[in-house]
Amino acid sequence: MDALALWQHYQDWLYYHPELEFYVDVSRMGLTPAVVQRLEPAFEHAFQQMKELEAGAIANPDEGRMVGHYWLRDADLAPTPELRAEICDAIAQVKQFSQQVHSGTIAPPQGGRFTDILSIGIGGSALGPQFVAAALAPVNPPLNIHFLDNTDPAGFERVFAELGDRLRTTLVIVISKSGGTPETRNGMLETQARFQRAGLAFADHAVAVTMPGSGLAQVAESNGWLAIFPMFDWVGGRTSELSTVGLLPAALQGIDIDALLEGAKLMDQATRVPQIRQNPAALLALAWHHAGKGRGEKDMVVLPYKDSLLLFSRYLQQLVMESLGKEKDLDGNIVHQGIAVYGNKGTTDQHAYVQQLRDGLPNFFVTFIEVLRDAQEPGIEVEPGITSGDYLSGLLLGTRQALYEKNRPSLTVTIPEVTPKTVGALIALYERAVGLYGFLVNINAYHQPGVEAGKKAAAANLALQRQIVKVLEQSDEPLDLGAIATAVNAPDQLERIYLILRHLVANDRGIEQLGDPAQPSQLQFRWQR
């Protein structure tokens, strides 16, 4: 394609939103009018399904739930007056609480004001708040935020070391629908223990974000926590950033949550347009479908060219992969759908893997995230007439061109600058693109049976661990793996038993290992008395 034809092709496949100053360029994804025409019937179905979803249809049939994260930024769309009131009340509660914390009306009992937030959650209860904090927190926020998003004891130690003496001025947010999520529960228990050791009353520092009536809500209420914020059963974790899950920590950091919601609302309006070429989310879904032949045959590599958007690819991993990675379609057929997502920031990480992207396996397409404004302050010239920001832009455009020359597909999403409004719009754009793509390939984008299966397997391992420990406690002699397996009625689980024992030995949990570690089958184990 010559330069003039390429220019015309670029214009044909470029979407622009004038109010958001938002561009979506799919001109280098190999799309043609014939591709659009072929998929138009499927998109008509997807647009209708999305319309019904927003009107309150049961869009998650496995759980019999509505899917209403779109209502969070436009409560007037909620299907009942009760839901509208709940959404508006939750936002008002977030704003009031944040203002009271900032003013010192709500303060630590030891005096002074809260200086830090410790947010305890996992998955969507962590990734969204982490992404927004990294993107938007001011340089000197009213409260600095820290996260416990795993059940890693070393991670706990690191975060508590960062807090140090400021534990007494730390506000703790525990985020869990049920309160039973093991990682979140463990983080809460570890935090309670730290407060107890410091002679501090945990309840005077604690806030819950949870479902009304949940186990966590009952604990918070009975122990007199500072506040309880509602979660809704019609909002999934990966689409919860614009609910209390994300709005509360954002507001406490001084981030403009009204602008976040407004950006999402504007993008929602744009992505309701039932024409593919005039709908930016439909263009993304079209590009994904075409690149992967509707079967996810190409991975999505996300390269945001801005330090503050470092965590966007991580956020999208959950949103895209948990939504679209499904074994069965809505008709029960085995389809193994999904799109793998990986990436990091440009230009830093393109030094790590652009070599393969250009010259290696063509099993991907790239998503460039471009930010037009370099910084709030004008940059110096690092060369005559050239700034550091010019280099960043030049490297993005150069990488895009280098990939194009090797027939490697890419698309580019461009925003004017990183603000609450544009971040809200980015979140909404990808939420809608994922939803539309899910309808195109006829899968349930709003459940996560694979995640639940992993949780069940973990619970089974912990139950087996308890059995193993009990057997060793009751034995006067060392036991080999075969004897332990027989005693716990799991003769075919030698590997699992060995791996559990290895972990217990390494952590001085009262079990001694006898023999050569290079010969696991010959090892013996005994309880240290």
CSV table of N, CA and C in Angstrom, one decimal, residues 36-109:
chain,number,residue,atom,x,y,z
A,36,VAL,N,-16.4,-6.3,8.0
A,36,VAL,CA,-17.5,-5.7,8.7
A,36,VAL,C,-18.8,-6.3,8.2
A,37,GLN,N,-18.9,-6.4,6.9
A,37,GLN,CA,-20.2,-6.9,6.4
A,37,GLN,C,-20.5,-8.4,6.9
A,38,ARG,N,-19.4,-9.2,6.9
A,38,ARG,CA,-19.6,-10.5,7.3
A,38,ARG,C,-20.0,-10.6,8.8
A,39,LEU,N,-19.5,-9.7,9.6
A,39,LEU,CA,-19.8,-9.8,11.1
A,39,LEU,C,-21.0,-8.9,11.5
A,40,GLU,N,-21.6,-8.2,10.6
A,40,GLU,CA,-22.7,-7.3,10.9
A,40,GLU,C,-23.9,-8.0,11.6
A,41,PRO,N,-24.3,-9.2,11.1
A,41,PRO,CA,-25.4,-9.9,11.8
A,41,PRO,C,-25.0,-10.3,13.3
A,42,ALA,N,-23.8,-10.7,13.5
A,42,ALA,CA,-23.4,-11.1,14.8
A,42,ALA,C,-23.4,-9.8,15.7
A,43,PHE,N,-22.9,-8.7,15.2
A,43,PHE,CA,-22.9,-7.5,16.0
A,43,PHE,C,-24.3,-7.0,16.2
A,44,GLU,N,-25.2,-7.1,15.3
A,44,GLU,CA,-26.6,-6.7,15.6
A,44,GLU,C,-27.1,-7.5,16.8
A,45,HIS,N,-26.8,-8.8,16.8
A,45,HIS,CA,-27.2,-9.6,18.0
A,45,HIS,C,-26.5,-9.1,19.3
A,46,ALA,N,-25.2,-8.8,19.2
A,46,ALA,CA,-24.5,-8.3,20.3
A,46,ALA,C,-25.0,-7.0,20.9
A,47,PHE,N,-25.3,-6.1,20.0
A,47,PHE,CA,-25.9,-4.8,20.4
A,47,PHE,C,-27.2,-5.0,21.1
A,48,GLN,N,-28.0,-5.9,20.6
A,48,GLN,CA,-29.3,-6.1,21.2
A,48,GLN,C,-29.2,-6.8,22.6
A,49,GLN,N,-28.2,-7.7,22.7
A,49,GLN,CA,-28.0,-8.4,23.9
A,49,GLN,C,-27.5,-7.4,25.0
A,50,MET,N,-26.6,-6.5,24.5
A,50,MET,CA,-26.1,-5.5,25.4
A,50,MET,C,-27.2,-4.5,25.9
A,51,LYS,N,-28.1,-4.2,25.0
A,51,LYS,CA,-29.2,-3.3,25.4
A,51,LYS,C,-30.1,-4.0,26.4
A,52,GLU,N,-30.3,-5.3,26.2
A,52,GLU,CA,-31.1,-6.0,27.2
A,52,GLU,C,-30.4,-6.2,28.6
A,53,LEU,N,-29.1,-6.4,28.5
A,53,LEU,CA,-28.3,-6.4,29.7
A,53,LEU,C,-28.5,-5.1,30.5
A,54,GLU,N,-28.3,-4.0,29.9
A,54,GLU,CA,-28.4,-2.7,30.6
A,54,GLU,C,-29.8,-2.4,31.1
A,55,ALA,N,-30.8,-3.1,30.5
A,55,ALA,CA,-32.2,-2.9,30.9
A,55,ALA,C,-32.5,-3.8,32.1
A,56,GLY,N,-31.6,-4.7,32.5
A,56,GLY,CA,-31.8,-5.5,33.7
A,56,GLY,C,-32.1,-6.9,33.4
A,57,ALA,N,-31.8,-7.4,32.2
A,57,ALA,CA,-32.0,-8.8,31.9
A,57,ALA,C,-31.0,-9.7,32.7
A,58,ILE,N,-31.3,-10.9,32.9
A,58,ILE,CA,-30.4,-11.8,33.6
A,58,ILE,C,-29.3,-12.2,32.6
A,59,ALA,N,-28.1,-11.5,32.8
A,59,ALA,CA,-27.0,-11.7,31.8
A,59,ALA,C,-26.0,-12.6,32.3
A,60,ASN,N,-26.1,-13.1,33.6
A,60,ASN,CA,-25.2,-14.1,34.1
A,60,ASN,C,-26.1,-15.3,34.5
A,61,PRO,N,-26.4,-16.1,33.5
A,61,PRO,CA,-27.4,-17.2,33.8
A,61,PRO,C,-26.9,-18.2,34.8
A,62,ASP,N,-25.6,-18.4,35.0
A,62,ASP,CA,-25.1,-19.4,35.9
A,62,ASP,C,-25.5,-19.0,37.4
A,63,GLU,N,-25.5,-17.7,37.6
A,63,GLU,CA,-25.7,-17.2,39.0
A,63,GLU,C,-27.1,-16.5,39.1
A,64,GLY,N,-27.8,-16.4,37.9
A,64,GLY,CA,-29.1,-15.8,38.0
A,64,GLY,C,-29.1,-14.3,38.3
A,65,ARG,N,-28.0,-13.7,37.8
A,65,ARG,CA,-27.8,-12.3,38.2
A,65,ARG,C,-27.9,-11.3,37.1
A,66,MET,N,-28.3,-10.1,37.4
A,66,MET,CA,-28.2,-9.0,36.4
A,66,MET,C,-26.7,-8.6,36.4
A,67,VAL,N,-26.3,-7.8,35.3
A,67,VAL,CA,-25.0,-7.3,35.2
A,67,VAL,C,-25.2,-5.8,35.0
A,68,GLY,N,-24.9,-5.0,36.0
A,68,GLY,CA,-25.3,-3.6,36.0
A,68,GLY,C,-24.2,-2.6,36.3
A,69,HIS,N,-22.9,-2.9,36.0
A,69,HIS,CA,-21.9,-1.9,36.3
A,69,HIS,C,-22.1,-0.6,35.5
A,70,TYR,N,-22.8,-0.7,34.4
A,70,TYR,CA,-23.1,0.6,33.6
A,70,TYR,C,-23.9,1.5,34.4
A,71,TRP,N,-24.8,1.0,35.3
A,71,TRP,CA,-25.6,1.9,36.1
A,71,TRP,C,-24.8,2.7,37.1
A,72,LEU,N,-23.7,2.2,37.4
A,72,LEU,CA,-22.9,2.9,38.5
A,72,LEU,C,-22.6,4.4,38.1
A,73,ARG,N,-22.4,4.6,36.8
A,73,ARG,CA,-22.0,6.0,36.4
A,73,ARG,C,-23.2,6.7,35.8
A,74,ASP,N,-24.4,6.1,35.7
A,74,ASP,CA,-25.6,6.7,35.3
A,74,ASP,C,-26.8,6.0,36.0
A,75,ALA,N,-27.0,6.4,37.2
A,75,ALA,CA,-28.0,5.7,38.0
A,75,ALA,C,-29.4,5.8,37.4
A,76,ASP,N,-29.7,6.7,36.5
A,76,ASP,CA,-31.0,6.8,35.9
A,76,ASP,C,-31.3,5.6,35.0
A,77,LEU,N,-30.2,4.9,34.6
A,77,LEU,CA,-30.4,3.7,33.7
A,77,LEU,C,-30.8,2.5,34.5
A,78,ALA,N,-30.7,2.5,35.9
A,78,ALA,CA,-31.0,1.3,36.7
A,78,ALA,C,-32.5,1.0,36.5
A,79,PRO,N,-32.8,-0.3,36.5
A,79,PRO,CA,-34.2,-0.7,36.1
A,79,PRO,C,-35.2,-0.5,37.2
A,80,THR,N,-34.8,-0.1,38.4
A,80,THR,CA,-35.8,0.1,39.5
A,80,THR,C,-35.5,1.4,40.3
A,81,PRO,N,-36.4,2.1,40.8
A,81,PRO,CA,-36.1,3.2,41.7
A,81,PRO,C,-35.3,2.8,42.9
A,82,GLU,N,-35.5,1.6,43.4
A,82,GLU,CA,-34.7,1.2,44.6
A,82,GLU,C,-33.2,1.1,44.2
A,83,LEU,N,-32.9,0.5,43.1
A,83,LEU,CA,-31.5,0.4,42.6
A,83,LEU,C,-30.9,1.8,42.4
A,84,ARG,N,-31.7,2.7,41.8
A,84,ARG,CA,-31.2,4.0,41.6
A,84,ARG,C,-30.8,4.7,42.9
A,85,ALA,N,-31.7,4.5,43.9
A,85,ALA,CA,-31.4,5.2,45.2
A,85,ALA,C,-30.2,4.6,45.8
A,86,GLU,N,-30.0,3.2,45.7
A,86,GLU,CA,-28.8,2.6,46.3
A,86,GLU,C,-27.5,3.1,45.7
A,87,ILE,N,-27.5,3.2,44.4
A,87,ILE,CA,-26.3,3.7,43.7
A,87,ILE,C,-26.0,5.1,44.2
A,88,CYS,N,-27.0,6.0,44.1
A,88,CYS,CA,-26.7,7.4,44.5
A,88,CYS,C,-26.4,7.5,46.0
A,89,ASP,N,-27.0,6.7,46.9
A,89,ASP,CA,-26.7,6.8,48.3
A,89,ASP,C,-25.2,6.3,48.5
A,90,ALA,N,-24.8,5.3,47.8
A,90,ALA,CA,-23.4,4.8,48.0
A,90,ALA,C,-22.4,5.8,47.6
A,91,ILE,N,-22.6,6.5,46.5
A,91,ILE,CA,-21.7,7.6,46.1
A,91,ILE,C,-21.7,8.7,47.1
A,92,ALA,N,-22.9,9.1,47.6
A,92,ALA,CA,-22.9,10.2,48.6
A,92,ALA,C,-22.2,9.8,49.9
A,93,GLN,N,-22.3,8.5,50.2
A,93,GLN,CA,-21.7,8.0,51.5
A,93,GLN,C,-20.2,8.1,51.3
A,94,VAL,N,-19.7,7.7,50.1
A,94,VAL,CA,-18.2,7.8,49.8
A,94,VAL,C,-17.7,9.2,50.0
A,95,LYS,N,-18.4,10.1,49.4
A,95,LYS,CA,-18.0,11.5,49.4
A,95,LYS,C,-18.0,12.1,50.8
A,96,GLN,N,-19.1,11.8,51.6
A,96,GLN,CA,-19.2,12.3,52.9
A,96,GLN,C,-18.1,11.7,53.8
A,97,PHE,N,-17.9,10.4,53.7
A,97,PHE,CA,-16.9,9.8,54.6
A,97,PHE,C,-15.5,10.4,54.2
A,98,SER,N,-15.2,10.5,52.9
A,98,SER,CA,-13.9,11.0,52.5
A,98,SER,C,-13.7,12.5,53.0
A,99,GLN,N,-14.7,13.3,52.9
A,99,GLN,CA,-14.6,14.7,53.4
A,99,GLN,C,-14.4,14.7,54.9
A,100,GLN,N,-15.0,13.8,55.6
A,100,GLN,CA,-14.8,13.8,57.1
A,100,GLN,C,-13.4,13.3,57.5
A,101,VAL,N,-12.9,12.4,56.7
A,101,VAL,CA,-11.5,11.9,57.0
A,101,VAL,C,-10.5,13.1,56.7
A,102,HIS,N,-10.7,13.7,55.5
A,102,HIS,CA,-9.8,14.8,55.1
A,102,HIS,C,-9.9,16.0,56.1
A,103,SER,N,-11.1,16.3,56.6
A,103,SER,CA,-11.2,17.4,57.6
A,103,SER,C,-10.8,17.0,59.0
A,104,GLY,N,-10.6,15.8,59.3
A,104,GLY,CA,-10.3,15.4,60.6
A,104,GLY,C,-11.4,15.1,61.5
A,105,THR,N,-12.7,15.2,61.0
A,105,THR,CA,-13.8,14.8,61.7
A,105,THR,C,-13.8,13.3,62.1
A,106,ILE,N,-13.4,12.5,61.2
A,106,ILE,CA,-13.1,11.1,61.5
A,106,ILE,C,-11.6,11.0,61.5
A,107,ALA,N,-11.1,10.6,62.7
A,107,ALA,CA,-9.7,10.6,62.9
A,107,ALA,C,-9.2,9.5,63.8
A,108,PRO,N,-7.9,9.2,63.9
A,108,PRO,CA,-7.5,8.2,64.8
A,108,PRO,C,-7.7,8.6,66.2
A,109,PRO,N,-8.0,7.6,67.1
A,109,PRO,CA,-8.3,8.0,68.5
A,109,PRO,C,-7.1,8.5,69.2
